[in-house]
C-alpha positions as a Markdown table, in Angstrom:
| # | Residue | x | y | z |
|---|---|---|---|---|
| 1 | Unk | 162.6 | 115.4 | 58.9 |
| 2 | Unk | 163.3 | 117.4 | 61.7 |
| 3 | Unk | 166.1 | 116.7 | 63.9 |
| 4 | Unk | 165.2 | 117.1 | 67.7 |
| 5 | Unk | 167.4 | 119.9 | 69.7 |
| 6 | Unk | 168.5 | 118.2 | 72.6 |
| 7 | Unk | 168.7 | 119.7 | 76.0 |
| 8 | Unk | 170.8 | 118.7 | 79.0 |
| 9 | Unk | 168.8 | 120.5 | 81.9 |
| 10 | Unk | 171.6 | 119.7 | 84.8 |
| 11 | Unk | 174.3 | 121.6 | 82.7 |
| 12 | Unk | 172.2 | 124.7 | 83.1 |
| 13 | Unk | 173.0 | 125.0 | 87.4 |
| 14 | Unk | 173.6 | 128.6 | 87.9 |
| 15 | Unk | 173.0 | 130.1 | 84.7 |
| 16 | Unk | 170.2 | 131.1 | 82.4 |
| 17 | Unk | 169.6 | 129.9 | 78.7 |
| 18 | Unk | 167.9 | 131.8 | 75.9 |
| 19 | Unk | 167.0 | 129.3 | 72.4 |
| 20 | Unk | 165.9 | 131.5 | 69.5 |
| 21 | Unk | 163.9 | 129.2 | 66.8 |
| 22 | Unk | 165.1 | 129.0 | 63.4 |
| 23 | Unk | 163.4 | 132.0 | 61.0 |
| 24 | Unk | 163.1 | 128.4 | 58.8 |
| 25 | Unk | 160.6 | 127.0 | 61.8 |
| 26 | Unk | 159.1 | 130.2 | 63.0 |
| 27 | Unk | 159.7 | 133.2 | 65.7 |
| 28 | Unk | 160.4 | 133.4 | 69.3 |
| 29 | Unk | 162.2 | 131.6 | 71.8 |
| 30 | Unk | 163.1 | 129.4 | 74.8 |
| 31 | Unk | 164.3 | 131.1 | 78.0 |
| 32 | Unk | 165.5 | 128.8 | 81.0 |
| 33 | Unk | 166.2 | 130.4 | 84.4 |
| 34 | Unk | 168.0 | 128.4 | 86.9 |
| 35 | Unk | 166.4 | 130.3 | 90.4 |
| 36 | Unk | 168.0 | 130.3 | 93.8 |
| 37 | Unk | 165.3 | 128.1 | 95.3 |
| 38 | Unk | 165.9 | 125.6 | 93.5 |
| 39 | Unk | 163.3 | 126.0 | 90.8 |
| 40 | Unk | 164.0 | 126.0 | 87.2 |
| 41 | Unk | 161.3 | 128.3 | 85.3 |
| 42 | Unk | 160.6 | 127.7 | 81.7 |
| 43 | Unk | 159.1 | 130.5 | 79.5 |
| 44 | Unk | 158.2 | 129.4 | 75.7 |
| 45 | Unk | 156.5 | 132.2 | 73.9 |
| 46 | Unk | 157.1 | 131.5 | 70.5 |
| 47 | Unk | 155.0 | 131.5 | 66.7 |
| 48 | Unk | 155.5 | 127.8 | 65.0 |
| 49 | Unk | 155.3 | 127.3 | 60.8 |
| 50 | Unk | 155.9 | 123.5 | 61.8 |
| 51 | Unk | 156.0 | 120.9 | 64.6 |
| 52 | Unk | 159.4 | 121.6 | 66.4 |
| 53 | Unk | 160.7 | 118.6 | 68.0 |
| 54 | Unk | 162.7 | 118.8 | 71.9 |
| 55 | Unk | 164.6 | 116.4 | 73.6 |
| 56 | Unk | 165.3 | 116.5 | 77.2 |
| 57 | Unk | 168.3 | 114.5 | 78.3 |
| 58 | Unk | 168.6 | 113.2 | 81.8 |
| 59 | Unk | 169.2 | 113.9 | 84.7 |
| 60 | Unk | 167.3 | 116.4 | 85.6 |
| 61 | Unk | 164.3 | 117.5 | 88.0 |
| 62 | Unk | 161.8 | 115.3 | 89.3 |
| 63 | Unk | 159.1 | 117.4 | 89.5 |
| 64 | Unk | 157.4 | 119.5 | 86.6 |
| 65 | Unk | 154.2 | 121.9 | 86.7 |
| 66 | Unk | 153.4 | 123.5 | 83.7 |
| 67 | Unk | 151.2 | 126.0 | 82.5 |
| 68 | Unk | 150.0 | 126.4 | 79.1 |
| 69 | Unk | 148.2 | 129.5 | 77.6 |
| 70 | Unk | 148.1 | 129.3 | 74.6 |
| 71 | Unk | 149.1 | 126.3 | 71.4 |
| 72 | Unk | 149.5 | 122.1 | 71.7 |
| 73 | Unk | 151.9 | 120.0 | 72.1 |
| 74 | Unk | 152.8 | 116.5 | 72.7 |
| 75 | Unk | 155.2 | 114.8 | 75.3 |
| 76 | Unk | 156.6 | 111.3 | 75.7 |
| 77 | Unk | 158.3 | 110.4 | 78.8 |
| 78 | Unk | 160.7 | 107.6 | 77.9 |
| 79 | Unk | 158.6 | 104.3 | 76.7 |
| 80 | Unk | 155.2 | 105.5 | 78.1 |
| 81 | Unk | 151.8 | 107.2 | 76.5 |
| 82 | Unk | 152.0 | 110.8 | 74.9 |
| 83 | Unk | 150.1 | 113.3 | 77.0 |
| 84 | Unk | 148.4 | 115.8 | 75.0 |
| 85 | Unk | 148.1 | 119.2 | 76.3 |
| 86 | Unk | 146.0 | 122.2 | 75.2 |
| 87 | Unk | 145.5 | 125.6 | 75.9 |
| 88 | Unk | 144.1 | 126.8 | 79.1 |
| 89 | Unk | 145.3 | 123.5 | 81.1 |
| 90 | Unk | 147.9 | 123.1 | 84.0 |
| 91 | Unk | 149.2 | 120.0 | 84.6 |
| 92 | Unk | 151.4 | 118.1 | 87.1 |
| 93 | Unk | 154.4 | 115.5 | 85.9 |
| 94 | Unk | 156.8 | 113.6 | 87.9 |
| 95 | Unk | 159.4 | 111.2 | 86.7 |
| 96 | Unk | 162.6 | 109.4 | 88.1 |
| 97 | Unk | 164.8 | 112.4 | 87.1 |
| 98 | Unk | 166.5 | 109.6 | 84.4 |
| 99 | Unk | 164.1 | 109.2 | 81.4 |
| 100 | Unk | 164.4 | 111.2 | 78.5 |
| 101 | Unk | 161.5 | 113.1 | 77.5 |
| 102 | Unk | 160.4 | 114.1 | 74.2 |
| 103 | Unk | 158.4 | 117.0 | 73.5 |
| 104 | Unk | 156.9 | 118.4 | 70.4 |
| 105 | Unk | 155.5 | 121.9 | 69.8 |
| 106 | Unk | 152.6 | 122.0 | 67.8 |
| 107 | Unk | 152.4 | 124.4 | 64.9 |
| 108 | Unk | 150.8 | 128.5 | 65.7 |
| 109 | Unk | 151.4 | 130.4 | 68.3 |
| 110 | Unk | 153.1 | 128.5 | 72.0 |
| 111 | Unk | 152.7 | 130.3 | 75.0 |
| 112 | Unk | 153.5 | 128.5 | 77.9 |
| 113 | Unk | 155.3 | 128.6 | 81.4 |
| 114 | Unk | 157.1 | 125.8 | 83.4 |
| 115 | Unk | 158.3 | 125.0 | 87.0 |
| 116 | Unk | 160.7 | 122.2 | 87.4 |
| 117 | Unk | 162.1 | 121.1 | 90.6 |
| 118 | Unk | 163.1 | 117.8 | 93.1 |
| 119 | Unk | 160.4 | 116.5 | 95.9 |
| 120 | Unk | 162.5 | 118.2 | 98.7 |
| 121 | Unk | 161.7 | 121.7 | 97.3 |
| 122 | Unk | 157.7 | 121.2 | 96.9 |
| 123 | Unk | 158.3 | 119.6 | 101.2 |
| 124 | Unk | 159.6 | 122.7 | 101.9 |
| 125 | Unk | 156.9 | 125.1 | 100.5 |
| 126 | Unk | 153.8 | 123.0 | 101.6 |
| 127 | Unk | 152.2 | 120.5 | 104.0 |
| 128 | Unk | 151.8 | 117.4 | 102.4 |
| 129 | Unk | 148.1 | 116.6 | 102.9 |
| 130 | Unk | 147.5 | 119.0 | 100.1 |
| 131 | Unk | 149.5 | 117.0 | 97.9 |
| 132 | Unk | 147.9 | 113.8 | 96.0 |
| 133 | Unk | 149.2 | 110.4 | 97.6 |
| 134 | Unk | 152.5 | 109.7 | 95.1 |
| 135 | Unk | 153.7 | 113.0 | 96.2 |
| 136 | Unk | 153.2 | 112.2 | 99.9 |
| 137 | Unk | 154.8 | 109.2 | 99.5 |
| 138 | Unk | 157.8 | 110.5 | 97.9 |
| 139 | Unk | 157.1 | 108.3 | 94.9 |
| 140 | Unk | 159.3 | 107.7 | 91.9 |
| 141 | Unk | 157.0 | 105.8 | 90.1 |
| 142 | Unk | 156.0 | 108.4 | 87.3 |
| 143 | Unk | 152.3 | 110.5 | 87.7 |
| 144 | Unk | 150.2 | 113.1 | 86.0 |
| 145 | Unk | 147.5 | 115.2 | 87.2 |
| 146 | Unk | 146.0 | 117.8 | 85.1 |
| 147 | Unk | 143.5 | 120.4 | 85.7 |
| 148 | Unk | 142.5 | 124.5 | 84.8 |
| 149 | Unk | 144.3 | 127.4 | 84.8 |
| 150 | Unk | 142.4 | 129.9 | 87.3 |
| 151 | Unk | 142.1 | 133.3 | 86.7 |
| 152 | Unk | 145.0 | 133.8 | 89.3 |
| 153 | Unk | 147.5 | 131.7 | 87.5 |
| 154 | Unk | 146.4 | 133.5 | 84.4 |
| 155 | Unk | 147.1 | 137.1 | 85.9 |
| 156 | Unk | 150.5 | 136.0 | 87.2 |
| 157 | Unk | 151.3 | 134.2 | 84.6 |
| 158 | Unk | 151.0 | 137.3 | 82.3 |
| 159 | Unk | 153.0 | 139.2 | 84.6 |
| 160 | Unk | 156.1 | 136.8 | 83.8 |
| 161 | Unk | 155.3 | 137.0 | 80.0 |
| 162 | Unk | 155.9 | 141.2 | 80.4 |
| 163 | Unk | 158.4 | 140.8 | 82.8 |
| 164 | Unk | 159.2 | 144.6 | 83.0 |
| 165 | Unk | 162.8 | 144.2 | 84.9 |
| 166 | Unk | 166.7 | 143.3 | 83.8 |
| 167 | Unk | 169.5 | 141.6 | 85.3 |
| 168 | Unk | 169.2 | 140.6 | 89.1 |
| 169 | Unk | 166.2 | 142.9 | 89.2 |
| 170 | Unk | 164.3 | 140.2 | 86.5 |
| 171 | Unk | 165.5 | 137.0 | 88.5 |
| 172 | Unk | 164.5 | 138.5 | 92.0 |
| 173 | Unk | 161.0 | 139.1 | 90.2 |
| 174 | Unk | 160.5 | 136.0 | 88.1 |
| 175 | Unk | 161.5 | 134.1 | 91.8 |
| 176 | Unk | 158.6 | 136.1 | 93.4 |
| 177 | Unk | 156.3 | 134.8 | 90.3 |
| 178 | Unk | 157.4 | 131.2 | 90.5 |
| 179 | Unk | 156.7 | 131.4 | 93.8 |
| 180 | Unk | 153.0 | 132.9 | 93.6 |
| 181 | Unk | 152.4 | 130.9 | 90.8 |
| 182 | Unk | 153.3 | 127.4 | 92.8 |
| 183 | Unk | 151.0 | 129.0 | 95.6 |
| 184 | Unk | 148.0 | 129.1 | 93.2 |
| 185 | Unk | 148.9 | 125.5 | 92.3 |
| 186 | Unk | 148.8 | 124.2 | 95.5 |
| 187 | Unk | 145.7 | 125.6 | 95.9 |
| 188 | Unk | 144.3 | 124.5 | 93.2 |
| 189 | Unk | 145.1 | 121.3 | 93.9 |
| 190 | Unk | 143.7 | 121.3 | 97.4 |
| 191 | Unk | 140.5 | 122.4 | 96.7 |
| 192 | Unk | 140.9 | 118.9 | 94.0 |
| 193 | Unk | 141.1 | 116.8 | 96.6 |
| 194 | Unk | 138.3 | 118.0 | 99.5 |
| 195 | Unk | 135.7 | 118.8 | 96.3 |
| 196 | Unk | 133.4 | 116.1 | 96.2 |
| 197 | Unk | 133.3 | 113.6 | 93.8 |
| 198 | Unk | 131.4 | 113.8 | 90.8 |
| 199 | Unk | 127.8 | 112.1 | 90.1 |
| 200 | Unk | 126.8 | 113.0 | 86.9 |
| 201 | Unk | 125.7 | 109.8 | 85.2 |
| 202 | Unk | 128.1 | 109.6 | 81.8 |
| 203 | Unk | 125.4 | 110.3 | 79.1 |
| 204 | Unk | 124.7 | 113.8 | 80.7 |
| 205 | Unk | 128.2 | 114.4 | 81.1 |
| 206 | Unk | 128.9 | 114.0 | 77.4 |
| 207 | Unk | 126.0 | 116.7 | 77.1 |
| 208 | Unk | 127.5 | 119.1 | 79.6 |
| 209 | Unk | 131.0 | 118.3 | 78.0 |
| 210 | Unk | 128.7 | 119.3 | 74.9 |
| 211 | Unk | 127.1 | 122.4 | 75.9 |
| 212 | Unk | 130.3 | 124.1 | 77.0 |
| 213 | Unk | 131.8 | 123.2 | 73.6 |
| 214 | Unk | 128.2 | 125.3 | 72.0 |
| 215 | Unk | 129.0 | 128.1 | 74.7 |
| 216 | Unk | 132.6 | 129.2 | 73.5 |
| 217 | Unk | 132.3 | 128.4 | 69.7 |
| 218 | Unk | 131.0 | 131.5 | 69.0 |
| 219 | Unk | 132.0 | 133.9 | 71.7 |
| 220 | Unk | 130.3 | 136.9 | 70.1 |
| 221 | Unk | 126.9 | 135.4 | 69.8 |
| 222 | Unk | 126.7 | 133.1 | 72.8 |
| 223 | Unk | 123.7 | 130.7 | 73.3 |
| 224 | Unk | 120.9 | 131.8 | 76.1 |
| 225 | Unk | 120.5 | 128.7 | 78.8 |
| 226 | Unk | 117.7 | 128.1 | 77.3 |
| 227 | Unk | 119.0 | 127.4 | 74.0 |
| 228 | Unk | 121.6 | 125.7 | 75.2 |
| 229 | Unk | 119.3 | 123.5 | 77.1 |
| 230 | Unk | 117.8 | 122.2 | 73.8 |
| 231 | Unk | 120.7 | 122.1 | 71.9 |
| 232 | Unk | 121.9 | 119.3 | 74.2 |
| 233 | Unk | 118.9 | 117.7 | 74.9 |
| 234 | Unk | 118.3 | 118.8 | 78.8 |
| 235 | Unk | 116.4 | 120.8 | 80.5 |
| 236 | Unk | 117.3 | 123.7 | 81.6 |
| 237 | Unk | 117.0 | 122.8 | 85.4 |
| 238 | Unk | 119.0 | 119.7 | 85.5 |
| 239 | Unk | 121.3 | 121.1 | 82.5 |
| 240 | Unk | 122.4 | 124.1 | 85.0 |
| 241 | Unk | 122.6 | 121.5 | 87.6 |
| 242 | Unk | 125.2 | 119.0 | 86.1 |
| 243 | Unk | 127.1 | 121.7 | 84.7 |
| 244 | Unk | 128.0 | 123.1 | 88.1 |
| 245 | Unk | 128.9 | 119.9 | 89.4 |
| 246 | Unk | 131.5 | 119.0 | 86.1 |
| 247 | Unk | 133.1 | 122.4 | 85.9 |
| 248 | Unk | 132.5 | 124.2 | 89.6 |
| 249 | Unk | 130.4 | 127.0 | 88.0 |
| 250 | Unk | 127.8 | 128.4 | 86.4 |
| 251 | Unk | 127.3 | 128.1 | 82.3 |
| 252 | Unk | 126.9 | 131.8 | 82.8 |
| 253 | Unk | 130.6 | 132.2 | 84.7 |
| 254 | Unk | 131.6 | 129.8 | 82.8 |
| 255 | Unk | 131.2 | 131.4 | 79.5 |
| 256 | Unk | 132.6 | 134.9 | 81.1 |
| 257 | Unk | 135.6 | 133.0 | 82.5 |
| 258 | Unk | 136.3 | 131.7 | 78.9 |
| 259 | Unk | 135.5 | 135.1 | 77.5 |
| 260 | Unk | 138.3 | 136.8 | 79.9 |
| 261 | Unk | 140.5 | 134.2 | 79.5 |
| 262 | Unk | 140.5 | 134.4 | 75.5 |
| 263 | Unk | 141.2 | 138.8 | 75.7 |
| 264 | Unk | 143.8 | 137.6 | 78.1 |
| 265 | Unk | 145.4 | 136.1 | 75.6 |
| 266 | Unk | 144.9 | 138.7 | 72.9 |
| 267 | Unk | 146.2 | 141.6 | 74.7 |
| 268 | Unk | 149.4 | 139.5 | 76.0 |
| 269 | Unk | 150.0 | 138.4 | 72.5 |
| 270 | Unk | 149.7 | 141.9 | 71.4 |
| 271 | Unk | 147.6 | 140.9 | 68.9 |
| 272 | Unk | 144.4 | 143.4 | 69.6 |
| 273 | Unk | 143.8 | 146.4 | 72.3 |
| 274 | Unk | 141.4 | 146.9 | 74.8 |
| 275 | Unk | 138.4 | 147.7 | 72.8 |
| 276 | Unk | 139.3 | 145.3 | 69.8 |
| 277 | Unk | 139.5 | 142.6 | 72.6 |
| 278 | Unk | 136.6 | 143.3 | 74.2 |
| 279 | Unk | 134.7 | 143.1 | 70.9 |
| 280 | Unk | 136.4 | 139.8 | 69.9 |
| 281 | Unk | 134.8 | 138.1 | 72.6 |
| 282 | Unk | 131.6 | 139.5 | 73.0 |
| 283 | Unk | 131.0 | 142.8 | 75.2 |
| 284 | Unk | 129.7 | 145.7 | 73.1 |
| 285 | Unk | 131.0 | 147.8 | 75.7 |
| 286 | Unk | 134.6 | 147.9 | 76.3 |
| 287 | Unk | 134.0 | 150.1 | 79.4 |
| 288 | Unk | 131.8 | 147.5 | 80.9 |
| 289 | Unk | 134.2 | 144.9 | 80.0 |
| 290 | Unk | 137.4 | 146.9 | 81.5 |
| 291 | Unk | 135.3 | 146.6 | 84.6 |
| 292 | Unk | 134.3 | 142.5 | 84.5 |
| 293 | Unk | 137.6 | 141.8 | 84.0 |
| 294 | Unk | 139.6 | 144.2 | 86.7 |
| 295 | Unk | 137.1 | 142.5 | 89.0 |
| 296 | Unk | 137.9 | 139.2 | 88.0 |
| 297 | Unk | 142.3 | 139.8 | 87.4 |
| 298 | Unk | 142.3 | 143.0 | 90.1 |
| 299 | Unk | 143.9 | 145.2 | 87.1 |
| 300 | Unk | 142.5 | 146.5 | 84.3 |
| 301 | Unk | 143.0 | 145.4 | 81.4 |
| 302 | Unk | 145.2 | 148.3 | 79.6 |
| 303 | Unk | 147.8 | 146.5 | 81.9 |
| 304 | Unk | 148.2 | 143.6 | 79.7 |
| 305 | Unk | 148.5 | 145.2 | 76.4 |
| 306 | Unk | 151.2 | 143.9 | 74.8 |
| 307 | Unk | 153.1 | 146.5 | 72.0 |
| 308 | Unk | 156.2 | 144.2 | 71.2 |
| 309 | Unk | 156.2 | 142.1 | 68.7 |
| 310 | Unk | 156.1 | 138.2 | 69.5 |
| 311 | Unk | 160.0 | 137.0 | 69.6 |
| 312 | Unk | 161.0 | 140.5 | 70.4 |
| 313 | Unk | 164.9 | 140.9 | 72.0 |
| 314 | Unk | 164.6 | 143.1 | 74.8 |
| 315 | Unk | 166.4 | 140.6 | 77.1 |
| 316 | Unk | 170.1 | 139.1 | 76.7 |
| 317 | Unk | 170.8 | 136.2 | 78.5 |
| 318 | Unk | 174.5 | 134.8 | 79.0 |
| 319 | Unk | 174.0 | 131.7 | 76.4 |
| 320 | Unk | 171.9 | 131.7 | 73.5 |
| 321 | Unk | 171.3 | 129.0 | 71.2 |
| 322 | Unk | 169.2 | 128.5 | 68.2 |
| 323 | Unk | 166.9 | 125.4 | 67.3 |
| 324 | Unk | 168.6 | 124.3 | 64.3 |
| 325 | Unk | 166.5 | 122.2 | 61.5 |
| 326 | Unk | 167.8 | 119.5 | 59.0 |
């Protein structure tokens, strides 16, 4: 069985950490940058044969935003439910700072960025009626909101992946991100709480919940409305209706939102180009595509393309460690 690697956050103030994985569990790493503002930033980008168990050892920050792109993973804080997360989601975690979390990384390819820092930083960056109620009340019983990652987190979250600096030059930029990358959280969260509330009786949500499922299954071949209208048992009218209300758009943007998101992916990954991407999800035209998604990221998409190989060195950190299995 696996032994956990066990992480002291606090012992990381003022330096950064780089954690190769094993060869025996897979490829990639772990970076940790401690930022001047207070803000730890988390960067996993890694290819798992296995589950790879993580321990986080008190104390540490009391506030944790992460944002995963791609692979699944499990955490327990302390004695209390596992959360689940999956790709595409954001989610929002505090804790008392002194509970030990456990994490572990599900098996494929991880992708995923985290912002960790105490109460009084998030004061300083925003007012708090845009933060849910445990936040305004400085809180330290523990809370979890989830939600989407929008196209803007996405775009800047890429940028951090193929961070193209070294040195001070990297930390100035990866601060800039983290900060940009809060901004869009903020948002999102914002527009949470003044969106109204959701009336969808629970037998047409489970259809909705449904025909999104149908829309990105097969992203080549995607269902017309009208398809996916009897596929789920609605009509098309009050199919198009509900799904707005559950997911904020249209099938139709939702489906190109999920298309863009998934050749977001590929080309960061390095796994296909331009055109290959395009084709993976469903534009015969890359051209036509390049154009959809500048509009929708505000660069093309040659911008992403990835050439290094996943778990490629290019950057040396001051400590390095490697997850070690039993």
């Amino acid at each position: 069985m696996a032994t956990p690697l066990q992480l002291e956050l606090k012992t990381m103030a003022g330096k950064n950490q780089c954690i190769d994985i094993d060869p025996s569990a897979g490829s990639g790493r772990i970076q940790f940058f401690r930022l001047t503002r207070g803000i730890t930033m988390t960067i996993l980008n890694c290819n798992l044969l296995r589950p790879v168990p993580l321990q986080y050892d008190p104390p540490f920050e009391t506030l944790g935003i992460g944002f995963n792109l791609a692979g699944q993973m499990e955490v327990r804080p302390g004695r209390r439910p596992v959360l689940n997360y999956k790709p595409g989601q954001t989610d929002l975690n505090t804790n008392p700072g002194d509970v030990r979390l456990n994490e572990t990384l599900g098996p494929g390819h991880m992708m995923r960025v985290c912002l960790s820092m105490n109460h009084e930083v998030l004061e300083e960056l925003t007012p708090p009626e845009w933060l849910p109620e445990p936040l305004q009340k400085k809180s330290s019983d523990p809370a979890h909101y989830r939600g989407r990652i929008t196209p803007s987190m996405r775009s800047v979250i890429a940028q951090i992946i193929k961070c193209p600096f070294q040195g001070s030059t990297r930390h100035l930029y990866l601060e800039s991100k983290a900060l940009e990358l809060l901004v869009h959280k903020l948002e999102e969260l914002k527009g949470a709480m003044l969106r109204p509330s959701c009336t969808v009786k629970a037998q047409d949500l489970d259809r909705v919940q449904h025909a999104a499922d149908l829309l990105t299954a097969n992203l080549e071949t995607a269902p017309s409305l009208g398809e996916l209208a009897r596929g789920v048992g609605m009509c098309r009218t009050r199919l198009h209706e509900c799904f707005c209300q559950v997911h904020g758009v249209t099938p139709f943007e939702y489906l190109q939102r999920f298309r863009l998101e998934t050749a977001m992916n590929y080309l960061v990954e390095g796994r296909m180009n331009v055109t290959e991407a395009a084709l993976a999800v469903g534009y015969g035209s890359s051209g036509y595509f390049s154009k959809v998604f500048k509009k929708q990221y505000g660069d093309p998409p040659k911008k992403y393309v990835s050439h290094a190989p996943l778990g490629d060195s290019r950057t040396i950190l001051p400590e390095k460690r490697k997850i070690v299995h039993a």
